[in-house]
JSON list of C-alpha atoms in Angstrom, two decimals:
[
{"chain": "T", "resi": 27, "resn": "MET", "atom": "CA", "xyz": [103.59, 121.21, 104.59]},
{"chain": "T", "resi": 28, "resn": "CYS", "atom": "CA", "xyz": [101.83, 119.94, 101.50]},
{"chain": "T", "resi": 29, "resn": "GLU", "atom": "CA", "xyz": [103.19, 121.76, 98.48]},
{"chain": "T", "resi": 30, "resn": "HIS", "atom": "CA", "xyz": [99.85, 121.17, 96.75]},
{"chain": "T", "resi": 31, "resn": "PRO", "atom": "CA", "xyz": [96.64, 119.60, 97.97]},
{"chain": "T", "resi": 32, "resn": "ALA", "atom": "CA", "xyz": [96.47, 115.84, 97.45]},
{"chain": "T", "resi": 33, "resn": "ALA", "atom": "CA", "xyz": [93.47, 114.45, 95.56]},
{"chain": "T", "resi": 34, "resn": "TRP", "atom": "CA", "xyz": [92.06, 110.93, 95.93]},
{"chain": "T", "resi": 35, "resn": "ARG", "atom": "CA", "xyz": [89.68, 108.71, 94.07]},
{"chain": "T", "resi": 36, "resn": "ARG", "atom": "CA", "xyz": [87.40, 106.40, 96.02]},
{"chain": "T", "resi": 37, "resn": "LEU", "atom": "CA", "xyz": [87.77, 102.75, 94.95]},
{"chain": "T", "resi": 38, "resn": "GLY", "atom": "CA", "xyz": [84.77, 100.45, 94.85]},
{"chain": "T", "resi": 39, "resn": "GLY", "atom": "CA", "xyz": [82.41, 103.39, 94.40]},
{"chain": "T", "resi": 40, "resn": "GLU", "atom": "CA", "xyz": [82.23, 106.82, 92.95]},
{"chain": "T", "resi": 41, "resn": "GLY", "atom": "CA", "xyz": [83.79, 109.70, 94.78]},
{"chain": "T", "resi": 42, "resn": "THR", "atom": "CA", "xyz": [86.68, 112.10, 94.93]},
{"chain": "T", "resi": 43, "resn": "GLY", "atom": "CA", "xyz": [88.33, 114.06, 97.67]},
{"chain": "T", "resi": 44, "resn": "VAL", "atom": "CA", "xyz": [91.05, 116.59, 98.24]},
{"chain": "T", "resi": 45, "resn": "GLY", "atom": "CA", "xyz": [93.06, 117.43, 101.33]},
{"chain": "T", "resi": 46, "resn": "THR", "atom": "CA", "xyz": [96.07, 119.31, 102.59]},
{"chain": "T", "resi": 47, "resn": "VAL", "atom": "CA", "xyz": [98.22, 119.73, 105.69]},
{"chain": "T", "resi": 48, "resn": "ILE", "atom": "CA", "xyz": [99.14, 123.26, 106.73]},
{"chain": "T", "resi": 49, "resn": "ALA", "atom": "CA", "xyz": [101.92, 124.07, 109.20]},
{"chain": "T", "resi": 50, "resn": "GLU", "atom": "CA", "xyz": [100.90, 126.74, 111.70]},
{"chain": "T", "resi": 51, "resn": "ARG", "atom": "CA", "xyz": [102.83, 128.53, 114.42]},
{"chain": "T", "resi": 52, "resn": "ASP", "atom": "CA", "xyz": [101.59, 126.26, 117.23]},
{"chain": "T", "resi": 53, "resn": "GLY", "atom": "CA", "xyz": [100.79, 123.03, 115.34]},
{"chain": "T", "resi": 54, "resn": "PHE", "atom": "CA", "xyz": [99.23, 121.71, 112.17]},
{"chain": "T", "resi": 55, "resn": "ARG", "atom": "CA", "xyz": [95.87, 121.99, 110.43]},
{"chain": "T", "resi": 56, "resn": "LEU", "atom": "CA", "xyz": [94.43, 119.29, 108.19]},
{"chain": "T", "resi": 57, "resn": "GLU", "atom": "CA", "xyz": [91.71, 120.33, 105.74]},
{"chain": "T", "resi": 58, "resn": "ALA", "atom": "CA", "xyz": [89.83, 117.87, 103.52]},
{"chain": "T", "resi": 59, "resn": "THR", "atom": "CA", "xyz": [86.63, 117.53, 101.53]},
{"chain": "T", "resi": 60, "resn": "GLU", "atom": "CA", "xyz": [85.03, 114.60, 99.76]},
{"chain": "T", "resi": 61, "resn": "ALA", "atom": "CA", "xyz": [82.04, 114.04, 97.52]},
{"chain": "T", "resi": 62, "resn": "ALA", "atom": "CA", "xyz": [80.76, 110.47, 97.38]},
{"chain": "T", "resi": 63, "resn": "ALA", "atom": "CA", "xyz": [78.18, 109.28, 94.86]},
{"chain": "T", "resi": 64, "resn": "GLY", "atom": "CA", "xyz": [76.29, 106.04, 94.84]},
{"chain": "T", "resi": 65, "resn": "GLU", "atom": "CA", "xyz": [73.26, 104.76, 96.68]},
{"chain": "T", "resi": 66, "resn": "ARG", "atom": "CA", "xyz": [73.52, 107.42, 99.42]},
{"chain": "T", "resi": 67, "resn": "PRO", "atom": "CA", "xyz": [75.45, 110.39, 98.01]},
{"chain": "T", "resi": 68, "resn": "PHE", "atom": "CA", "xyz": [77.02, 112.76, 100.53]},
{"chain": "T", "resi": 69, "resn": "GLY", "atom": "CA", "xyz": [79.60, 115.47, 100.88]},
{"chain": "T", "resi": 70, "resn": "GLY", "atom": "CA", "xyz": [82.03, 115.61, 103.76]},
{"chain": "T", "resi": 71, "resn": "ARG", "atom": "CA", "xyz": [84.37, 118.28, 105.11]},
{"chain": "T", "resi": 72, "resn": "LEU", "atom": "CA", "xyz": [86.98, 117.98, 107.82]},
{"chain": "T", "resi": 73, "resn": "THR", "atom": "CA", "xyz": [89.19, 120.40, 109.74]},
{"chain": "T", "resi": 74, "resn": "VAL", "atom": "CA", "xyz": [91.57, 119.03, 112.37]},
{"chain": "T", "resi": 75, "resn": "ARG", "atom": "CA", "xyz": [93.95, 121.12, 114.48]},
{"chain": "T", "resi": 76, "resn": "THR", "atom": "CA", "xyz": [96.91, 119.55, 116.28]},
{"chain": "T", "resi": 77, "resn": "ASP", "atom": "CA", "xyz": [99.72, 120.69, 118.49]},
{"chain": "T", "resi": 78, "resn": "LEU", "atom": "CA", "xyz": [103.36, 120.50, 117.35]},
{"chain": "T", "resi": 79, "resn": "ALA", "atom": "CA", "xyz": [103.53, 116.82, 118.48]},
{"chain": "T", "resi": 80, "resn": "TRP", "atom": "CA", "xyz": [100.65, 115.97, 116.09]},
{"chain": "T", "resi": 81, "resn": "GLU", "atom": "CA", "xyz": [98.21, 115.34, 118.96]},
{"chain": "T", "resi": 82, "resn": "VAL", "atom": "CA", "xyz": [94.66, 116.36, 118.04]},
{"chain": "T", "resi": 83, "resn": "LEU", "atom": "CA", "xyz": [93.26, 119.36, 119.90]},
{"chain": "T", "resi": 84, "resn": "ARG", "atom": "CA", "xyz": [90.06, 119.98, 117.90]},
{"chain": "T", "resi": 85, "resn": "ALA", "atom": "CA", "xyz": [88.21, 118.53, 114.95]},
{"chain": "T", "resi": 86, "resn": "ARG", "atom": "CA", "xyz": [85.12, 119.58, 113.04]},
{"chain": "T", "resi": 87, "resn": "ILE", "atom": "CA", "xyz": [83.48, 117.21, 110.58]},
{"chain": "T", "resi": 88, "resn": "GLU", "atom": "CA", "xyz": [80.55, 118.27, 108.40]},
{"chain": "T", "resi": 89, "resn": "ALA", "atom": "CA", "xyz": [78.26, 116.19, 106.22]},
{"chain": "T", "resi": 90, "resn": "VAL", "atom": "CA", "xyz": [75.77, 117.18, 103.54]},
{"chain": "T", "resi": 91, "resn": "THR", "atom": "CA", "xyz": [73.10, 114.61, 102.69]},
{"chain": "T", "resi": 92, "resn": "ASP", "atom": "CA", "xyz": [69.51, 114.61, 101.46]},
{"chain": "T", "resi": 93, "resn": "GLN", "atom": "CA", "xyz": [68.68, 115.65, 105.05]},
{"chain": "T", "resi": 94, "resn": "GLY", "atom": "CA", "xyz": [70.77, 118.84, 104.78]},
{"chain": "T", "resi": 95, "resn": "MET", "atom": "CA", "xyz": [73.99, 119.93, 106.49]},
{"chain": "T", "resi": 96, "resn": "LYS", "atom": "CA", "xyz": [75.06, 118.74, 109.93]},
{"chain": "T", "resi": 97, "resn": "ALA", "atom": "CA", "xyz": [78.31, 118.92, 111.84]},
{"chain": "T", "resi": 98, "resn": "VAL", "atom": "CA", "xyz": [80.08, 117.46, 114.86]},
{"chain": "T", "resi": 99, "resn": "GLU", "atom": "CA", "xyz": [82.87, 119.11, 116.87]},
{"chain": "T", "resi": 100, "resn": "LEU", "atom": "CA", "xyz": [85.38, 117.21, 118.97]},
{"chain": "T", "resi": 101, "resn": "CYS", "atom": "CA", "xyz": [87.71, 118.84, 121.52]},
{"chain": "T", "resi": 102, "resn": "ARG", "atom": "CA", "xyz": [90.49, 117.26, 123.54]},
{"chain": "T", "resi": 103, "resn": "ALA", "atom": "CA", "xyz": [91.91, 118.77, 126.72]},
{"chain": "T", "resi": 104, "resn": "GLY", "atom": "CA", "xyz": [94.64, 116.51, 128.08]},
{"chain": "T", "resi": 105, "resn": "ALA", "atom": "CA", "xyz": [93.12, 113.02, 128.09]},
{"chain": "T", "resi": 106, "resn": "GLN", "atom": "CA", "xyz": [89.51, 114.28, 128.22]},
{"chain": "T", "resi": 107, "resn": "TRP", "atom": "CA", "xyz": [87.22, 114.66, 125.20]},
{"chain": "T", "resi": 108, "resn": "SER", "atom": "CA", "xyz": [84.01, 116.47, 124.49]},
{"chain": "T", "resi": 109, "resn": "VAL", "atom": "CA", "xyz": [81.71, 116.15, 121.50]},
{"chain": "T", "resi": 110, "resn": "ASP", "atom": "CA", "xyz": [79.55, 119.16, 120.66]},
{"chain": "T", "resi": 111, "resn": "GLY", "atom": "CA", "xyz": [80.34, 120.56, 124.11]},
{"chain": "T", "resi": 112, "resn": "THR", "atom": "CA", "xyz": [79.30, 117.41, 126.00]},
{"chain": "T", "resi": 113, "resn": "ARG", "atom": "CA", "xyz": [81.97, 115.55, 127.95]},
{"chain": "T", "resi": 114, "resn": "ARG", "atom": "CA", "xyz": [82.59, 112.05, 126.49]},
{"chain": "T", "resi": 115, "resn": "PRO", "atom": "CA", "xyz": [84.51, 109.86, 128.99]},
{"chain": "T", "resi": 116, "resn": "ASP", "atom": "CA", "xyz": [84.21, 106.93, 126.57]},
{"chain": "T", "resi": 117, "resn": "LEU", "atom": "CA", "xyz": [86.73, 108.72, 124.29]},
{"chain": "T", "resi": 118, "resn": "ASP", "atom": "CA", "xyz": [89.30, 109.37, 127.02]},
{"chain": "T", "resi": 119, "resn": "GLY", "atom": "CA", "xyz": [92.74, 108.14, 126.05]},
{"chain": "T", "resi": 120, "resn": "CYS", "atom": "CA", "xyz": [92.27, 108.86, 122.33]},
{"chain": "T", "resi": 121, "resn": "VAL", "atom": "CA", "xyz": [94.90, 111.11, 120.79]},
{"chain": "T", "resi": 122, "resn": "ASP", "atom": "CA", "xyz": [93.90, 110.87, 117.12]},
{"chain": "T", "resi": 123, "resn": "VAL", "atom": "CA", "xyz": [90.70, 111.39, 115.14]},
{"chain": "T", "resi": 124, "resn": "CYS", "atom": "CA", "xyz": [89.80, 109.35, 112.07]},
{"chain": "T", "resi": 125, "resn": "ALA", "atom": "CA", "xyz": [86.91, 110.32, 109.80]},
{"chain": "T", "resi": 126, "resn": "SER", "atom": "CA", "xyz": [85.51, 107.87, 107.26]},
{"chain": "T", "resi": 127, "resn": "CYS", "atom": "CA", "xyz": [85.10, 110.64, 104.65]},
{"chain": "T", "resi": 128, "resn": "THR", "atom": "CA", "xyz": [88.80, 111.16, 103.93]},
{"chain": "T", "resi": 129, "resn": "PRO", "atom": "CA", "xyz": [92.08, 109.25, 103.91]},
{"chain": "T", "resi": 130, "resn": "LEU", "atom": "CA", "xyz": [93.90, 112.36, 105.19]},
{"chain": "T", "resi": 131, "resn": "THR", "atom": "CA", "xyz": [93.40, 111.48, 108.88]},
{"chain": "T", "resi": 132, "resn": "VAL", "atom": "CA", "xyz": [95.86, 108.57, 108.42]},
{"chain": "T", "resi": 133, "resn": "THR", "atom": "CA", "xyz": [98.53, 111.30, 108.47]},
{"chain": "T", "resi": 134, "resn": "LEU", "atom": "CA", "xyz": [97.94, 111.94, 112.18]},
{"chain": "T", "resi": 135, "resn": "PRO", "atom": "CA", "xyz": [99.28, 108.67, 113.66]},
{"chain": "T", "resi": 136, "resn": "VAL", "atom": "CA", "xyz": [101.89, 108.30, 110.89]},
{"chain": "T", "resi": 137, "resn": "ARG", "atom": "CA", "xyz": [103.44, 111.66, 111.82]},
{"chain": "T", "resi": 138, "resn": "ARG", "atom": "CA", "xyz": [102.85, 111.44, 115.57]},
{"chain": "T", "resi": 139, "resn": "LEU", "atom": "CA", "xyz": [104.21, 107.93, 116.10]},
{"chain": "T", "resi": 140, "resn": "GLY", "atom": "CA", "xyz": [107.31, 108.16, 113.90]},
{"chain": "T", "resi": 141, "resn": "LEU", "atom": "CA", "xyz": [107.55, 104.37, 113.68]},
{"chain": "T", "resi": 142, "resn": "ARG", "atom": "CA", "xyz": [110.70, 102.66, 112.43]},
{"chain": "T", "resi": 143, "resn": "LYS", "atom": "CA", "xyz": [110.54, 99.76, 109.94]},
{"chain": "T", "resi": 144, "resn": "GLY", "atom": "CA", "xyz": [109.08, 96.69, 111.65]},
{"chain": "T", "resi": 145, "resn": "GLU", "atom": "CA", "xyz": [107.79, 98.68, 114.63]},
{"chain": "T", "resi": 146, "resn": "ALA", "atom": "CA", "xyz": [104.11, 98.48, 115.61]},
{"chain": "T", "resi": 147, "resn": "ARG", "atom": "CA", "xyz": [101.97, 100.42, 118.06]},
{"chain": "T", "resi": 148, "resn": "GLU", "atom": "CA", "xyz": [98.43, 100.10, 119.43]},
{"chain": "T", "resi": 149, "resn": "ILE", "atom": "CA", "xyz": [96.57, 103.40, 119.65]},
{"chain": "T", "resi": 150, "resn": "ALA", "atom": "CA", "xyz": [93.07, 104.58, 120.56]},
{"chain": "T", "resi": 151, "resn": "MET", "atom": "CA", "xyz": [91.24, 106.84, 118.11]},
{"chain": "T", "resi": 152, "resn": "ALA", "atom": "CA", "xyz": [88.01, 108.79, 118.04]},
{"chain": "T", "resi": 153, "resn": "TRP", "atom": "CA", "xyz": [86.29, 107.35, 114.92]},
{"chain": "T", "resi": 154, "resn": "VAL", "atom": "CA", "xyz": [83.74, 109.57, 113.16]},
{"chain": "T", "resi": 155, "resn": "ASP", "atom": "CA", "xyz": [81.41, 107.80, 110.76]},
{"chain": "T", "resi": 156, "resn": "VAL", "atom": "CA", "xyz": [80.41, 110.05, 107.86]},
{"chain": "T", "resi": 157, "resn": "PRO", "atom": "CA", "xyz": [77.72, 110.92, 106.87]},
{"chain": "T", "resi": 158, "resn": "GLY", "atom": "CA", "xyz": [76.02, 109.81, 110.12]},
{"chain": "T", "resi": 159, "resn": "LEU", "atom": "CA", "xyz": [78.55, 111.69, 112.31]},
{"chain": "T", "resi": 160, "resn": "THR", "atom": "CA", "xyz": [78.44, 109.13, 115.10]},
{"chain": "T", "resi": 161, "resn": "VAL", "atom": "CA", "xyz": [81.60, 109.16, 117.23]},
{"chain": "T", "resi": 162, "resn": "ARG", "atom": "CA", "xyz": [83.10, 106.17, 119.02]},
{"chain": "T", "resi": 163, "resn": "LYS", "atom": "CA", "xyz": [86.43, 104.97, 120.32]},
{"chain": "T", "resi": 164, "resn": "ILE", "atom": "CA", "xyz": [88.29, 102.34, 118.32]},
{"chain": "T", "resi": 165, "resn": "ALA", "atom": "CA", "xyz": [91.59, 100.55, 118.83]},
{"chain": "T", "resi": 166, "resn": "ARG", "atom": "CA", "xyz": [93.98, 100.68, 115.89]},
{"chain": "T", "resi": 167, "resn": "ARG", "atom": "CA", "xyz": [97.25, 98.87, 115.30]},
{"chain": "T", "resi": 168, "resn": "CYS", "atom": "CA", "xyz": [99.79, 100.64, 113.10]},
{"chain": "T", "resi": 169, "resn": "THR", "atom": "CA", "xyz": [102.79, 98.73, 111.77]},
{"chain": "T", "resi": 170, "resn": "ARG", "atom": "CA", "xyz": [105.49, 100.26, 109.59]},
{"chain": "T", "resi": 171, "resn": "LEU", "atom": "CA", "xyz": [106.48, 97.92, 106.76]},
{"chain": "T", "resi": 172, "resn": "GLU", "atom": "CA", "xyz": [109.31, 97.90, 104.26]},
{"chain": "T", "resi": 173, "resn": "PRO", "atom": "CA", "xyz": [109.04, 100.76, 101.75]},
{"chain": "T", "resi": 174, "resn": "ALA", "atom": "CA", "xyz": [107.13, 100.04, 98.54]},
{"chain": "T", "resi": 175, "resn": "GLY", "atom": "CA", "xyz": [107.66, 101.89, 95.28]},
{"chain": "T", "resi": 176, "resn": "GLY", "atom": "CA", "xyz": [109.81, 104.49, 97.04]},
{"chain": "T", "resi": 177, "resn": "ARG", "atom": "CA", "xyz": [107.05, 105.30, 99.56]},
{"chain": "T", "resi": 178, "resn": "GLN", "atom": "CA", "xyz": [106.66, 104.59, 103.25]},
{"chain": "T", "resi": 179, "resn": "CYS", "atom": "CA", "xyz": [104.29, 101.67, 103.79]},
{"chain": "T", "resi": 180, "resn": "TYR", "atom": "CA", "xyz": [102.12, 100.79, 106.79]},
{"chain": "T", "resi": 181, "resn": "GLU", "atom": "CA", "xyz": [99.64, 98.13, 107.78]},
{"chain": "T", "resi": 182, "resn": "ILE", "atom": "CA", "xyz": [96.66, 99.48, 109.68]},
{"chain": "T", "resi": 183, "resn": "SER", "atom": "CA", "xyz": [94.22, 97.21, 111.50]},
{"chain": "T", "resi": 184, "resn": "ASP", "atom": "CA", "xyz": [91.05, 98.22, 113.30]},
{"chain": "T", "resi": 185, "resn": "GLU", "atom": "CA", "xyz": [87.37, 97.29, 113.53]},
{"chain": "T", "resi": 186, "resn": "ALA", "atom": "CA", "xyz": [86.30, 100.11, 111.20]},
{"chain": "T", "resi": 187, "resn": "LEU", "atom": "CA", "xyz": [88.71, 99.49, 108.29]},
{"chain": "T", "resi": 188, "resn": "GLY", "atom": "CA", "xyz": [89.72, 95.87, 108.83]},
{"chain": "T", "resi": 189, "resn": "THR", "atom": "CA", "xyz": [93.37, 95.35, 107.84]},
{"chain": "T", "resi": 190, "resn": "VAL", "atom": "CA", "xyz": [94.66, 97.54, 105.02]},
{"chain": "T", "resi": 191, "resn": "ARG", "atom": "CA", "xyz": [98.00, 98.42, 103.53]},
{"chain": "T", "resi": 192, "resn": "VAL", "atom": "CA", "xyz": [98.68, 102.15, 103.30]},
{"chain": "T", "resi": 193, "resn": "THR", "atom": "CA", "xyz": [101.41, 103.97, 101.37]},
{"chain": "T", "resi": 194, "resn": "VAL", "atom": "CA", "xyz": [102.22, 107.56, 102.22]},
{"chain": "T", "resi": 195, "resn": "ASP", "atom": "CA", "xyz": [104.35, 110.27, 100.64]},
{"chain": "T", "resi": 196, "resn": "ARG", "atom": "CA", "xyz": [107.35, 111.82, 102.40]},
{"chain": "T", "resi": 197, "resn": "GLU", "atom": "CA", "xyz": [105.04, 114.14, 104.37]},
{"chain": "T", "resi": 198, "resn": "GLY", "atom": "CA", "xyz": [102.96, 111.22, 105.69]},
{"chain": "T", "resi": 199, "resn": "VAL", "atom": "CA", "xyz": [99.98, 112.06, 103.46]},
{"chain": "T", "resi": 200, "resn": "PRO", "atom": "CA", "xyz": [98.30, 108.89, 102.13]},
{"chain": "T", "resi": 201, "resn": "PHE", "atom": "CA", "xyz": [98.99, 107.89, 98.58]},
{"chain": "T", "resi": 202, "resn": "ASP", "atom": "CA", "xyz": [96.96, 104.67, 98.54]},
{"chain": "T", "resi": 203, "resn": "ILE", "atom": "CA", "xyz": [94.76, 102.88, 101.04]},
{"chain": "T", "resi": 204, "resn": "GLU", "atom": "CA", "xyz": [94.33, 99.34, 99.80]},
{"chain": "T", "resi": 205, "resn": "GLY", "atom": "CA", "xyz": [90.87, 98.76, 98.33]},
{"chain": "T", "resi": 206, "resn": "MET", "atom": "CA", "xyz": [89.60, 102.17, 99.46]},
{"chain": "T", "resi": 207, "resn": "TYR", "atom": "CA", "xyz": [91.46, 105.15, 97.96]},
{"chain": "T", "resi": 208, "resn": "THR", "atom": "CA", "xyz": [94.17, 105.94, 95.45]},
{"chain": "T", "resi": 209, "resn": "ARG", "atom": "CA", "xyz": [95.91, 109.24, 94.79]},
{"chain": "T", "resi": 210, "resn": "ALA", "atom": "CA", "xyz": [94.50, 111.02, 91.75]},
{"chain": "T", "resi": 211, "resn": "ALA", "atom": "CA", "xyz": [96.90, 113.98, 91.81]}
]
């Protein structure tokens, strides 16, 4: 899907990341990494596998901190979720995963929902905080706006990000997330 990996720069702090979307026979795979400097430097890595409808089936998120490497694995079977093999009923109803270590996970609802201009949708997501790797359910509102600078534009609102404006390329891969990330390449 992505001709080349996308690279982002973290705004309001030091950090860079890279990510790509790969079409597979039975769905899509998102791969991303990020290195964040600052007060608590960390490295993050994400792999998400979806079906052909862009619904998440599995996700693995890794973090490297001064405490070493740790990882969390999420699996979805129908409406039921497990985290590291333990059933998590509190995540039931989520279809997407969002990890704080990369903007790439914005691609999931953008591609899955296929919103038209002016259309909005409320969705439930499994939010993974990186580097702590805590997982919780959040409600997110996605609204497709008028295009900006030749790119699709969305407003995303949730308790983790607040309200941000997001522009994506023609593949749904984020270009900018207002105040958080901008495309470096």
